[in-house]
Short mmCIF file of C-alpha atoms in Angstrom, two decimals:
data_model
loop_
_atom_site.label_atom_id
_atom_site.label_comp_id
_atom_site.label_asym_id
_atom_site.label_seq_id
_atom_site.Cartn_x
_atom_site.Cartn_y
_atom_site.Cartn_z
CA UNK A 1 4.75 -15.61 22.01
CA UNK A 2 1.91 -18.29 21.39
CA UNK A 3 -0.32 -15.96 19.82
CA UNK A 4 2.88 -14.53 17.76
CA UNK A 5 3.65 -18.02 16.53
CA UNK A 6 -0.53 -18.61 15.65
CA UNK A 7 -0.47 -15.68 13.67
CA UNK A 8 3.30 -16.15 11.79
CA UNK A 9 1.57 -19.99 10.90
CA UNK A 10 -1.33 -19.01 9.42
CA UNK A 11 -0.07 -15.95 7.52
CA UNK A 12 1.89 -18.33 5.42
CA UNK A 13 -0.32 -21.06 5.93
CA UNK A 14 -4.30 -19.74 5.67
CA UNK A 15 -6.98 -22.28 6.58
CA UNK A 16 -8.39 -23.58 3.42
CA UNK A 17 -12.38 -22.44 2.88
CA UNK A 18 -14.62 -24.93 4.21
CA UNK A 19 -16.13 -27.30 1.46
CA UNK A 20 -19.60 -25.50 1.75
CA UNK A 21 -18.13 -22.41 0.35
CA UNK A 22 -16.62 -23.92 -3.15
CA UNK A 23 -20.24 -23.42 -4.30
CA UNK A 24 -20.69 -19.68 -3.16
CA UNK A 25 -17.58 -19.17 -4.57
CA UNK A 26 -18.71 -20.59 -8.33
CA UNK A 27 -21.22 -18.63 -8.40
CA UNK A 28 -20.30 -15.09 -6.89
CA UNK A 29 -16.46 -14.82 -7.38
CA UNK A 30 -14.49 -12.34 -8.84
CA UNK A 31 -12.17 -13.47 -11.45
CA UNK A 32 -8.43 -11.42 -10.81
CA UNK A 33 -5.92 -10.63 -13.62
CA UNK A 34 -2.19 -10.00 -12.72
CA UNK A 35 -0.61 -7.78 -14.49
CA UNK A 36 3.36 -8.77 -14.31
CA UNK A 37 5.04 -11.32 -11.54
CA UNK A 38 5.97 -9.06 -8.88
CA UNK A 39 7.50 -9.96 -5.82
CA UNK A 40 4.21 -8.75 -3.79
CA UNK A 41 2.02 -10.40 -5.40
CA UNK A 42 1.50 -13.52 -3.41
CA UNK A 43 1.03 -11.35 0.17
CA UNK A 44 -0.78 -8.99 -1.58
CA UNK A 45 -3.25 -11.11 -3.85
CA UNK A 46 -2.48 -15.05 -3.87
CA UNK A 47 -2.45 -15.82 0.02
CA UNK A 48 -5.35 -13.72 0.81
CA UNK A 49 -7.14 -15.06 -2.14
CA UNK A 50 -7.28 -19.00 -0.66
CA UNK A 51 -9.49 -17.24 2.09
CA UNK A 52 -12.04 -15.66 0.16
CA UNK A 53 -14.82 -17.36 -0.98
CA UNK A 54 -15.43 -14.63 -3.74
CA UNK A 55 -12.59 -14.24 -5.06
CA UNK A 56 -10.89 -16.34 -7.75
CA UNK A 57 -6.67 -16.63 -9.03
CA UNK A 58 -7.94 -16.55 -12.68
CA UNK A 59 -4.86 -14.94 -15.39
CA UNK A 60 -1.66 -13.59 -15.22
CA UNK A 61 0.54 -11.81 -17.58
CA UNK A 62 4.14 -11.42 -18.51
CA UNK A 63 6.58 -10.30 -21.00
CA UNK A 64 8.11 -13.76 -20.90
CA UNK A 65 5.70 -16.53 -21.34
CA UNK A 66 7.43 -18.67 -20.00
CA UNK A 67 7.85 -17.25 -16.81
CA UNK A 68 4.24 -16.43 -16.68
CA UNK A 69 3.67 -19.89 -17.26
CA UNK A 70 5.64 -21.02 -14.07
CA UNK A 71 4.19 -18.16 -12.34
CA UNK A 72 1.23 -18.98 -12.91
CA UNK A 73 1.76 -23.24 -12.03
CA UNK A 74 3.28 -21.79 -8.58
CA UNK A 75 0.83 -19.36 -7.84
CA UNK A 76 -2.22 -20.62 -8.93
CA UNK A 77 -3.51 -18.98 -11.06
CA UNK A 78 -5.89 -20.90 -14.00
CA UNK A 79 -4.41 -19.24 -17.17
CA UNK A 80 -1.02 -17.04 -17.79
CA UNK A 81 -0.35 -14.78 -20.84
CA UNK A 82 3.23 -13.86 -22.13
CA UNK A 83 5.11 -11.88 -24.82
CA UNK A 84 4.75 -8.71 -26.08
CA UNK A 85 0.97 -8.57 -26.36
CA UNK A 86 0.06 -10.46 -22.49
CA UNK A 87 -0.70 -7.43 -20.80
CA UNK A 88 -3.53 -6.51 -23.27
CA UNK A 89 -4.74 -9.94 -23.88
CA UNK A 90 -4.93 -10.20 -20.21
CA UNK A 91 -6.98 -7.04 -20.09
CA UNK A 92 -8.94 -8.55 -23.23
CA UNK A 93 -10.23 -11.83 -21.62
CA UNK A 94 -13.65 -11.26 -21.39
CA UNK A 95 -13.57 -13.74 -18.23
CA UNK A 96 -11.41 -11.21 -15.94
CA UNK A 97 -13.11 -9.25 -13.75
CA UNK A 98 -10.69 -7.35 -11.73
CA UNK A 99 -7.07 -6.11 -12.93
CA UNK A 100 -4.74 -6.27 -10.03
CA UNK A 101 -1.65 -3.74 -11.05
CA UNK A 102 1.73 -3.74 -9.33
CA UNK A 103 3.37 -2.63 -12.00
CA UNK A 104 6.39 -0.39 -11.57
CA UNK A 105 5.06 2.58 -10.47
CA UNK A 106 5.67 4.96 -13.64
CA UNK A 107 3.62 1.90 -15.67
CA UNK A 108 0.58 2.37 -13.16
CA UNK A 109 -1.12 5.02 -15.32
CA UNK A 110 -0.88 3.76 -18.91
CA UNK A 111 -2.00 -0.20 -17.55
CA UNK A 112 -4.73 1.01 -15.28
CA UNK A 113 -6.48 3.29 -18.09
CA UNK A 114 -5.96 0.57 -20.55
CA UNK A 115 -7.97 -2.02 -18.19
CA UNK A 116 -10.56 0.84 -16.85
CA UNK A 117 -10.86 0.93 -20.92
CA UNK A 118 -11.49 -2.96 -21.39
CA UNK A 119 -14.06 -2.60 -18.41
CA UNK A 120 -12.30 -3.55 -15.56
CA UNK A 121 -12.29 -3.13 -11.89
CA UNK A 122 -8.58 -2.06 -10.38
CA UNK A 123 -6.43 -2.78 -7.00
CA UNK A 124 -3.83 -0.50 -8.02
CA UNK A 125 -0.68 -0.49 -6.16
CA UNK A 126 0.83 2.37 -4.42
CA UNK A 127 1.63 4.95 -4.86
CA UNK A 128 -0.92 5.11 -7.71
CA UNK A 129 0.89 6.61 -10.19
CA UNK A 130 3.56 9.50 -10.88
CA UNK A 131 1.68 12.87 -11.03
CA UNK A 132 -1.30 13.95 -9.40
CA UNK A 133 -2.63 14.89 -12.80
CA UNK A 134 -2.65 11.36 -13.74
CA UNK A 135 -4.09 9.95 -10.48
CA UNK A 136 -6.63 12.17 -11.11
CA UNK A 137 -7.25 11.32 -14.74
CA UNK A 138 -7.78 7.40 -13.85
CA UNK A 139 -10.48 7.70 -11.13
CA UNK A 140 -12.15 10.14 -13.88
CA UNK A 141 -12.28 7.58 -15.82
CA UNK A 142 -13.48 5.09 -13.34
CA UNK A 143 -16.24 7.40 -12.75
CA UNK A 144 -17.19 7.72 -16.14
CA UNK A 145 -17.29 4.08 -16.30
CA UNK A 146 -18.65 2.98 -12.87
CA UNK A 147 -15.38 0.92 -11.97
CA UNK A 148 -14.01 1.07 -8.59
CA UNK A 149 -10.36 1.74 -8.70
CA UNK A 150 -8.16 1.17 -5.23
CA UNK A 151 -4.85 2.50 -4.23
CA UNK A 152 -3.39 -0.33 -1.89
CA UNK A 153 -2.71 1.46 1.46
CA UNK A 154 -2.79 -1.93 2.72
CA UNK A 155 -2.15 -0.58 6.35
CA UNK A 156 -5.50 1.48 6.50
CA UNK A 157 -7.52 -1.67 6.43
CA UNK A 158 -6.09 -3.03 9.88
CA UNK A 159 -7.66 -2.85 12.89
CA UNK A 160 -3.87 -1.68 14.04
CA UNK A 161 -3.83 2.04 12.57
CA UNK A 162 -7.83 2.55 12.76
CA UNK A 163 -7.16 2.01 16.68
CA UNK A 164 -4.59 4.92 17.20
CA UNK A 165 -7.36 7.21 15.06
CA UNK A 166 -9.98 6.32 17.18
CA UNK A 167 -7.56 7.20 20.27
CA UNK A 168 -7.01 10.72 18.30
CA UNK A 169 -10.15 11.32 17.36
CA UNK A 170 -11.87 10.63 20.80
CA UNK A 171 -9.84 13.87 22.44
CA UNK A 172 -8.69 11.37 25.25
CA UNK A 173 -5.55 13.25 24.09
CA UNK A 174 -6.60 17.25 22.92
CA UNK A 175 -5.39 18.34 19.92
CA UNK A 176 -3.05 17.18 18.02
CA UNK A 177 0.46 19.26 17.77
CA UNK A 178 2.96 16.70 15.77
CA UNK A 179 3.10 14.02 13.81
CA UNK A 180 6.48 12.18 13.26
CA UNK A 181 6.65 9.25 10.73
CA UNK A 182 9.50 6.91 9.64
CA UNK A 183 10.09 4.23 7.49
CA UNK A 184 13.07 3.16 6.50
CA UNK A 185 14.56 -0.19 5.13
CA UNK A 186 18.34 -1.69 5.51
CA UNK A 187 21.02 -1.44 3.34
CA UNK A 188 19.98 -4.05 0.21
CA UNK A 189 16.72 -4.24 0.15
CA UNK A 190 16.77 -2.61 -3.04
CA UNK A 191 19.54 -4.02 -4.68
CA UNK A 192 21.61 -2.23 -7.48
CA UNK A 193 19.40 -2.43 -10.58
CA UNK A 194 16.43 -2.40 -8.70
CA UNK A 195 13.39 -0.79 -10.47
CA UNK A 196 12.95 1.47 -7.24
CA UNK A 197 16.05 3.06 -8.29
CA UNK A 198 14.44 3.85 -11.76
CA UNK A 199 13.93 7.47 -12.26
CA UNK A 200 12.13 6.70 -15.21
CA UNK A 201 10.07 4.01 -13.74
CA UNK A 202 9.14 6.21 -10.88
CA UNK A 203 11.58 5.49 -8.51
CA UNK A 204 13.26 6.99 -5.32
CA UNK A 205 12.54 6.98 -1.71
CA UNK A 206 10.00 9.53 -1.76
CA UNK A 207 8.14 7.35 -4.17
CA UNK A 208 8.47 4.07 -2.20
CA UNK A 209 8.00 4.44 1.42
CA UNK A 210 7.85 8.03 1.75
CA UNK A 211 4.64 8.03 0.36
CA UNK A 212 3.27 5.53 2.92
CA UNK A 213 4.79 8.25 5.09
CA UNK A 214 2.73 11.21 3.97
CA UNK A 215 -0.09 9.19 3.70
CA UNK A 216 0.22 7.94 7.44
CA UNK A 217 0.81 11.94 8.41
CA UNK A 218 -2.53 13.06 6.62
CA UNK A 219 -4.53 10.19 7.52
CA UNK A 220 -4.25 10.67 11.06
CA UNK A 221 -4.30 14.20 11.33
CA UNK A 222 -7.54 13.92 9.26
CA UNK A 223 -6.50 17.08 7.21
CA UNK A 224 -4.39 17.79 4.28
CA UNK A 225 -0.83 20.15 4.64
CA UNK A 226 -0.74 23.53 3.76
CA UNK A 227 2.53 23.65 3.12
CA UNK A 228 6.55 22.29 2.65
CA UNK A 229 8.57 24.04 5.22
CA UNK A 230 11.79 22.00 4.66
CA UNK A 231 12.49 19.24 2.65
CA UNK A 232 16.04 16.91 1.87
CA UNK A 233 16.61 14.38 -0.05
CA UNK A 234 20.40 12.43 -0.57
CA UNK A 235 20.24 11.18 -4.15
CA UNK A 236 20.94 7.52 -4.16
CA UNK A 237 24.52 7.96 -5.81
CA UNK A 238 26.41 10.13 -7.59
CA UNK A 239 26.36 8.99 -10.82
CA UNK A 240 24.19 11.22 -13.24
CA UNK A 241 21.03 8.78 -13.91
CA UNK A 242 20.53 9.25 -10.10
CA UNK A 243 20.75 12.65 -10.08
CA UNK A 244 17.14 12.87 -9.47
CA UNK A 245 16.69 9.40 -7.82
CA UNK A 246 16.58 9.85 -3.88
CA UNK A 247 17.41 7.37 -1.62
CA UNK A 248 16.82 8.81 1.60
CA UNK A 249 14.46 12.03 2.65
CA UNK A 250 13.37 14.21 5.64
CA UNK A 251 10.67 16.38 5.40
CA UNK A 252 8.51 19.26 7.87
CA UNK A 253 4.87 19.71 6.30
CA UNK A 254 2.72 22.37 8.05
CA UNK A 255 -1.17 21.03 8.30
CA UNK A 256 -4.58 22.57 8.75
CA UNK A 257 -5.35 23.00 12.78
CA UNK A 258 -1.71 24.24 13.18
CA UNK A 259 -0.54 20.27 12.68
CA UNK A 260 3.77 20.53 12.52
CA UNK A 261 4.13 16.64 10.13
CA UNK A 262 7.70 15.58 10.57
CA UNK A 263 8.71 12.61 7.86
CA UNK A 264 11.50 10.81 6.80
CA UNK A 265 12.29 7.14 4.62
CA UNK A 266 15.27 5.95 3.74
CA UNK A 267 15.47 2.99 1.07
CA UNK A 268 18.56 1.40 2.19
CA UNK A 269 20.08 2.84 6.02
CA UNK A 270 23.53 1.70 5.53
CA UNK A 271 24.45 -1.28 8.04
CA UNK A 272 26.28 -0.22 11.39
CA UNK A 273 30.25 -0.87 10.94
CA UNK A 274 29.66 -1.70 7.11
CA UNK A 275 28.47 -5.81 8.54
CA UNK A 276 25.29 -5.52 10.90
CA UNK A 277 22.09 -4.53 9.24
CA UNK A 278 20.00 -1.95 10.66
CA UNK A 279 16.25 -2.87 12.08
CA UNK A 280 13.88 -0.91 10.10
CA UNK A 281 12.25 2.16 11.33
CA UNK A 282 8.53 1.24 11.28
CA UNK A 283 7.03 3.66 13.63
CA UNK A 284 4.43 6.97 13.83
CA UNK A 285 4.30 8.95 16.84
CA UNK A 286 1.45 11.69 17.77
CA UNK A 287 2.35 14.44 20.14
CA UNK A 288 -1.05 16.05 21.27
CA UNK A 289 -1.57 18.66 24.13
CA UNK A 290 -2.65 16.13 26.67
CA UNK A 291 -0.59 13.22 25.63
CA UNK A 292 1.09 11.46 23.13
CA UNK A 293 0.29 8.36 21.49
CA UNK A 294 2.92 6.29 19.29
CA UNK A 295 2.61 2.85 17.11
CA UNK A 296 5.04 0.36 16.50
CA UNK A 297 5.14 -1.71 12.86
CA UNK A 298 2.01 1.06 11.27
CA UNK A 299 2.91 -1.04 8.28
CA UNK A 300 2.48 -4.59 8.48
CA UNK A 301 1.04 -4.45 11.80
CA UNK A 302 -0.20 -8.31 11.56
CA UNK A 303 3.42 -10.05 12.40
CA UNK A 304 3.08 -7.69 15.14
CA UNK A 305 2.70 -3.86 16.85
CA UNK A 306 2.22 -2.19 19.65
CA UNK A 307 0.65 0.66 20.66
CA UNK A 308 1.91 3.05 23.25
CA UNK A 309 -0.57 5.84 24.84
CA UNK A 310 1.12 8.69 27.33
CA UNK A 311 -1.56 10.82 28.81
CA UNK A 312 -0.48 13.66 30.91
CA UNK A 313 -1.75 14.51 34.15
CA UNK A 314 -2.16 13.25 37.96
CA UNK A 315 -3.05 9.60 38.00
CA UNK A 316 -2.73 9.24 34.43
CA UNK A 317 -1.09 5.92 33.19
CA UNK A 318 0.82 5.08 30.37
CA UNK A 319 -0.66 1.68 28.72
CA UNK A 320 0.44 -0.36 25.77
CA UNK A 321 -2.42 -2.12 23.20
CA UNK A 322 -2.78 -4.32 19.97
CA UNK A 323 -5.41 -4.38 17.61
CA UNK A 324 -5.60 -7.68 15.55
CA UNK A 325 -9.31 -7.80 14.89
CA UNK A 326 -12.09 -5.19 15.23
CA UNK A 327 -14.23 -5.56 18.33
CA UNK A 328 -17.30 -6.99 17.63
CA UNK A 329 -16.53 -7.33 13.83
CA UNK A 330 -18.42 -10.37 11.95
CA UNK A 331 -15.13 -10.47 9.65
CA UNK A 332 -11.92 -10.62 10.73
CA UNK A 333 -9.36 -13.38 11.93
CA UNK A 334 -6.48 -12.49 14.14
CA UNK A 335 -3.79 -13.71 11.89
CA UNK A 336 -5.96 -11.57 9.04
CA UNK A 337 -2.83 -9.39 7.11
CA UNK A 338 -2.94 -6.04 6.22
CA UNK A 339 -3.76 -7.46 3.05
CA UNK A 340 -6.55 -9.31 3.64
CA UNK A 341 -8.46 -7.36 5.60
CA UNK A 342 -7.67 -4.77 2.32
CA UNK A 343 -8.99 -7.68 0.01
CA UNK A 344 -11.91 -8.17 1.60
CA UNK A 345 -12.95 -4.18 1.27
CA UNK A 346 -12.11 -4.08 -1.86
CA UNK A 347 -14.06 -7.14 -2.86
CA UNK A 348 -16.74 -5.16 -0.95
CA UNK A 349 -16.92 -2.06 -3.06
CA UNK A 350 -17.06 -3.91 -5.86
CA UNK A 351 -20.10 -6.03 -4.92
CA UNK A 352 -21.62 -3.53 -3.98
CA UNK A 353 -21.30 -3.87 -0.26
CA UNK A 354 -20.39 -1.03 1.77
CA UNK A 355 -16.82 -2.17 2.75
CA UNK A 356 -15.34 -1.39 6.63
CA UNK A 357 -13.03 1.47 5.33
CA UNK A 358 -12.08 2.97 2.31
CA UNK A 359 -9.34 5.02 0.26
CA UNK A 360 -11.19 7.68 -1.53
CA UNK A 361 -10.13 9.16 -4.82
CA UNK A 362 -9.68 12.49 -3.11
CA UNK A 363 -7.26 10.63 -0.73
CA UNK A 364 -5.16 8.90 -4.00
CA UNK A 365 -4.86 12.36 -5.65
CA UNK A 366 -4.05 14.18 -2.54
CA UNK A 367 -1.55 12.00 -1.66
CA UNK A 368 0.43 12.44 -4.92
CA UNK A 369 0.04 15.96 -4.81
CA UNK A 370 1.99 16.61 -1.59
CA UNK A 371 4.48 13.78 -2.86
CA UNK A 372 4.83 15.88 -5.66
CA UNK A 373 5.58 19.36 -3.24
CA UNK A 374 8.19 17.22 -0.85
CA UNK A 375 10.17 16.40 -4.47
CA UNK A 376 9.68 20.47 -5.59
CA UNK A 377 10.53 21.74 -2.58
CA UNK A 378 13.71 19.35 -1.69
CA UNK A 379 14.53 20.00 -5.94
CA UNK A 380 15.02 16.45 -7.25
CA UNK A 381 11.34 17.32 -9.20
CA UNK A 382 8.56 14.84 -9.83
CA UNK A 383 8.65 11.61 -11.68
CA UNK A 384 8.23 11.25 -15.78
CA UNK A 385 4.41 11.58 -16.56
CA UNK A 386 3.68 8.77 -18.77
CA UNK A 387 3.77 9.40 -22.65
CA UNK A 388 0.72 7.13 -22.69
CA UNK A 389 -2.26 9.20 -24.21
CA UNK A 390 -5.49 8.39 -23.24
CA UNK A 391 -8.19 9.30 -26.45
CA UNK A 392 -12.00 9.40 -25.25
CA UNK A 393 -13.15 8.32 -28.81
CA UNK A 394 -11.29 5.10 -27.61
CA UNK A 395 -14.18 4.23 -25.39
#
C-alpha cells in the first residue's frame, strides 16, 4: 500500500529536474507542438515532460484562441495558437520540433502529413489513423523525409507487458494456444456527443480500445492473424448516424503457429441495476500448453498490475509478479507511467539513440489492417478515409 501511495504521489506530482539539468536541457531539448487541447494531453505529454531534461512544452494550437490561450497558461506551454489557421501556424513555427497529434482519430492522417510536410517529427496517437492505406502512406512519407513518426501504444513501453513476453518467449510455458483480451470501460465514459461516437471522426469501440486489444493479441503472440473467424459488434444505438458506430465488440482471430486470439471492448458496460458502475475489464490472459500466464491493468500498468503465472506439472507453483522498472535499467523510476517510459523512447529515436523498445511502422499498419477485417467481417465497415490529398509536388 506504501509503495501504491509513492507511486499515485508522484504520478501527479513528478520530482522537478535537478538545477544541473536546466542547462542540458537549453541546449539539447526538443521543442513539442500540440495539436488541439485534448483531455490526454497532460498524462500523455505535459506531466512526463517536467521529467525530461530534453524535452521542452513549447506551442499549442486550437480552433478557439482563447481556449488555447488558457490551455496553454495551465499547461505550460510557452506559446498557443488559435482560430482557423492555429493548426498550420503551429506546424509553421520554425521553432517546433516535434508535432504531438491527438487529434480525433479520423483527423490523424490529414494533420500528421501536413506536419511530416513542414518537417516535423510525430507522436501520433492511437490508433494512427482510419485505413491501413493511410497509415501506410504517413510513415512513407516519414521515410522519404527521415522523420520518425510514433503510434502511442503507451503500454508497450512498460516494464509491465515486456515482462509477460519475456515469460512467453522463454518457453517456461510451451507454446502458446490462446490469447484472450478485454478492455472495456463503464457506462459514461464516453458521454453522448462524444467524438468516440463519431463515425465520421473515426469512432466506435473497435476504434478506441479494441484496437489496444488487437494490438495486445499480436504483440504477444509475436505473429500477425491469418484470419476473422467470428466477429460482433452492437452498434452504439439505434438511431441511423450510429448505424455503423459500435459500441461494444467480440471477436475470434486465428494466428500464425495455430494461435486461437479471443477479443472483446466495450465503450460503455452498462452499470449493474441501472446505479452501480461496472470496474473495467483491463486484463490479457495467455493459455499455453504448459501453463498459462495472465496480467492485470496491461494498460496503465503504473497505478498498478499484477501478474499471474500457472505452470502445470508436479511441484509447479503458481506465483504472482510486478514489473515497475526494468532490472538493471539506467532509466526508469518506479512511479515512471506508461507514458513516460513511452516519452523517453521516443525522445530516443529521435536523437538518434537507440530507444529500449519500439513500435515499428510494420506494427502501425498491421494493426489497422486487422482493425479494418474485425469491422468487414462483423459488417459495420471501416472508418471514412480522409478527403485530405496529399500532392508530392507539395514537398
Amino acid at each position: 500500500m506504501g509503495a501504491f501511495l509513492c507511486r499515485i504521489y508522484h504520478i501527479s506530482n513528478p520530482p522537478k529536474l535537478e538545477p544541473t539539468n536546466h542547462t542540458e536541457r537549453k541546449l539539447k531539448a526538443l521543442r513539442f507542438g500540440c495539436l488541439g487541447a485534448a483531455k490526454i494531453t497532460p498524462a500523455v505529454l505535459v506531466r512526463p515532460a517536467h521529467t525530461h531534461s530534453e524535452v521542452v512544452l513549447y506551442a499549442v494550437a486550437t480552433r478557439d484562441a482563447k481556449r488555447a490561450e488558457a490551455y496553454a497558461k495551465e499547461h505550460g506551454f510557452q506559446k498557443s495558437y488559435g482560430g482557423e489557421t492555429g493548426y498550420q501556424d503551429l506546424i509553421d513555427d520554425p521553432d517546433v520540433d516535434v508535432v504531438y497529434n491527438p487529434l480525433p482519430n479520423g483527423l490523424h492522417f490529414e494533420w500528421t502529413m501536413k506536419a511530416l510536410k513542414g518537417g516535423k517529427h510525430v507522436l501520433l496517437e492511437k490508433p494512427a489513423t482510419n485505413t491501413a492505406a493511410e497509415a501506410a502512406a504517413i510513415y512513407a512519407l516519414a521515410g522519404r523525409k527521415n522523420l520518425v513518426v510514433l503510434e502511442a501504444f503507451h503500454y508497450r513501453f512498460h516494464p509491465a507487458v515486456q515482462r509477460v513476453k519475456a515469460i512467453l518467449d522463454s518457453g517456461e510455458l510451451g507454446a502458446i494456444k490462446n490469447i484472450s483480451v478485454d478492455l472495456t470501460a463503464p457506462e459514461g465514459t464516453a458521454p453522448e456527443g462524444d467524438i468516440r461516437w463519431s463515425y465520421d471522426l473515426g469512432g466506435g469501440s473497435t476504434m478506441d480500445p479494441g484496437c489496444y486489444t488487437v494490438n495486445v493479441l499480436r504483440y504477444l503472440a509475436s505473429s500477425n492473424p491469418t484470419a476473422v473467424l467470428t466477429a460482433r459488434a452492437i452498434p452504439y444505438s439505434p438511431r441511423p448516424e450510429h448505424a455503423q458506430v459500435d459500441k461494444t465488440f467480440w471477436a475470434t482471430l486465428a494466428l500464425e503457429n495455430d494461435i486461437i486470439g479471443e477479443l472483446h471492448s466495450n465503450l460503455s458496460e452498462p452499470k449493474i441495476f441501472g446505479i452501480i458502475p461496472r470496474m473495467p475489464k483491463l486484463q490479457a490472459r495467455v493459455q499455453c500448453e504448459k501453463g498459462s500466464v495472465e496480467i492485470f491493468n496491461f494498460l496503465i500498468p503504473h497505478y498498478y498490475h499484477y501478474i499471474t503465472v500457472k505452470p502445470k506439472g508436479k511441484g509447479k507453483r503458481r506465483r504472482v509478479e510486478k514489473a515497475y522498472t526494468f532490472k538493471g535499467a539506467a532509466k526508469g523510476e518506479e512511479w515512471w507511467t506508461t507514458y513516460r517510459y513511452q516519452l523517453e523512447a521516443f525522445v530516443d529515436k529521435v536523437q538518434g539513440r537507440t530507444p529500449q523498445t519500439w513500435v515499428e511502422p510494420e506494427d502501425t499498419i498491421a494493426n489497422m489492417k486487422w482493425v479494418e477485417a474485425i469491422y468487414a467481417k462483423d459488417g459495420f465497415g471501416s472508418r471514412p478515409a480522409s478527403k485530405y490529398v496529399y500532392h508530392e509536388d507539395a514537398e
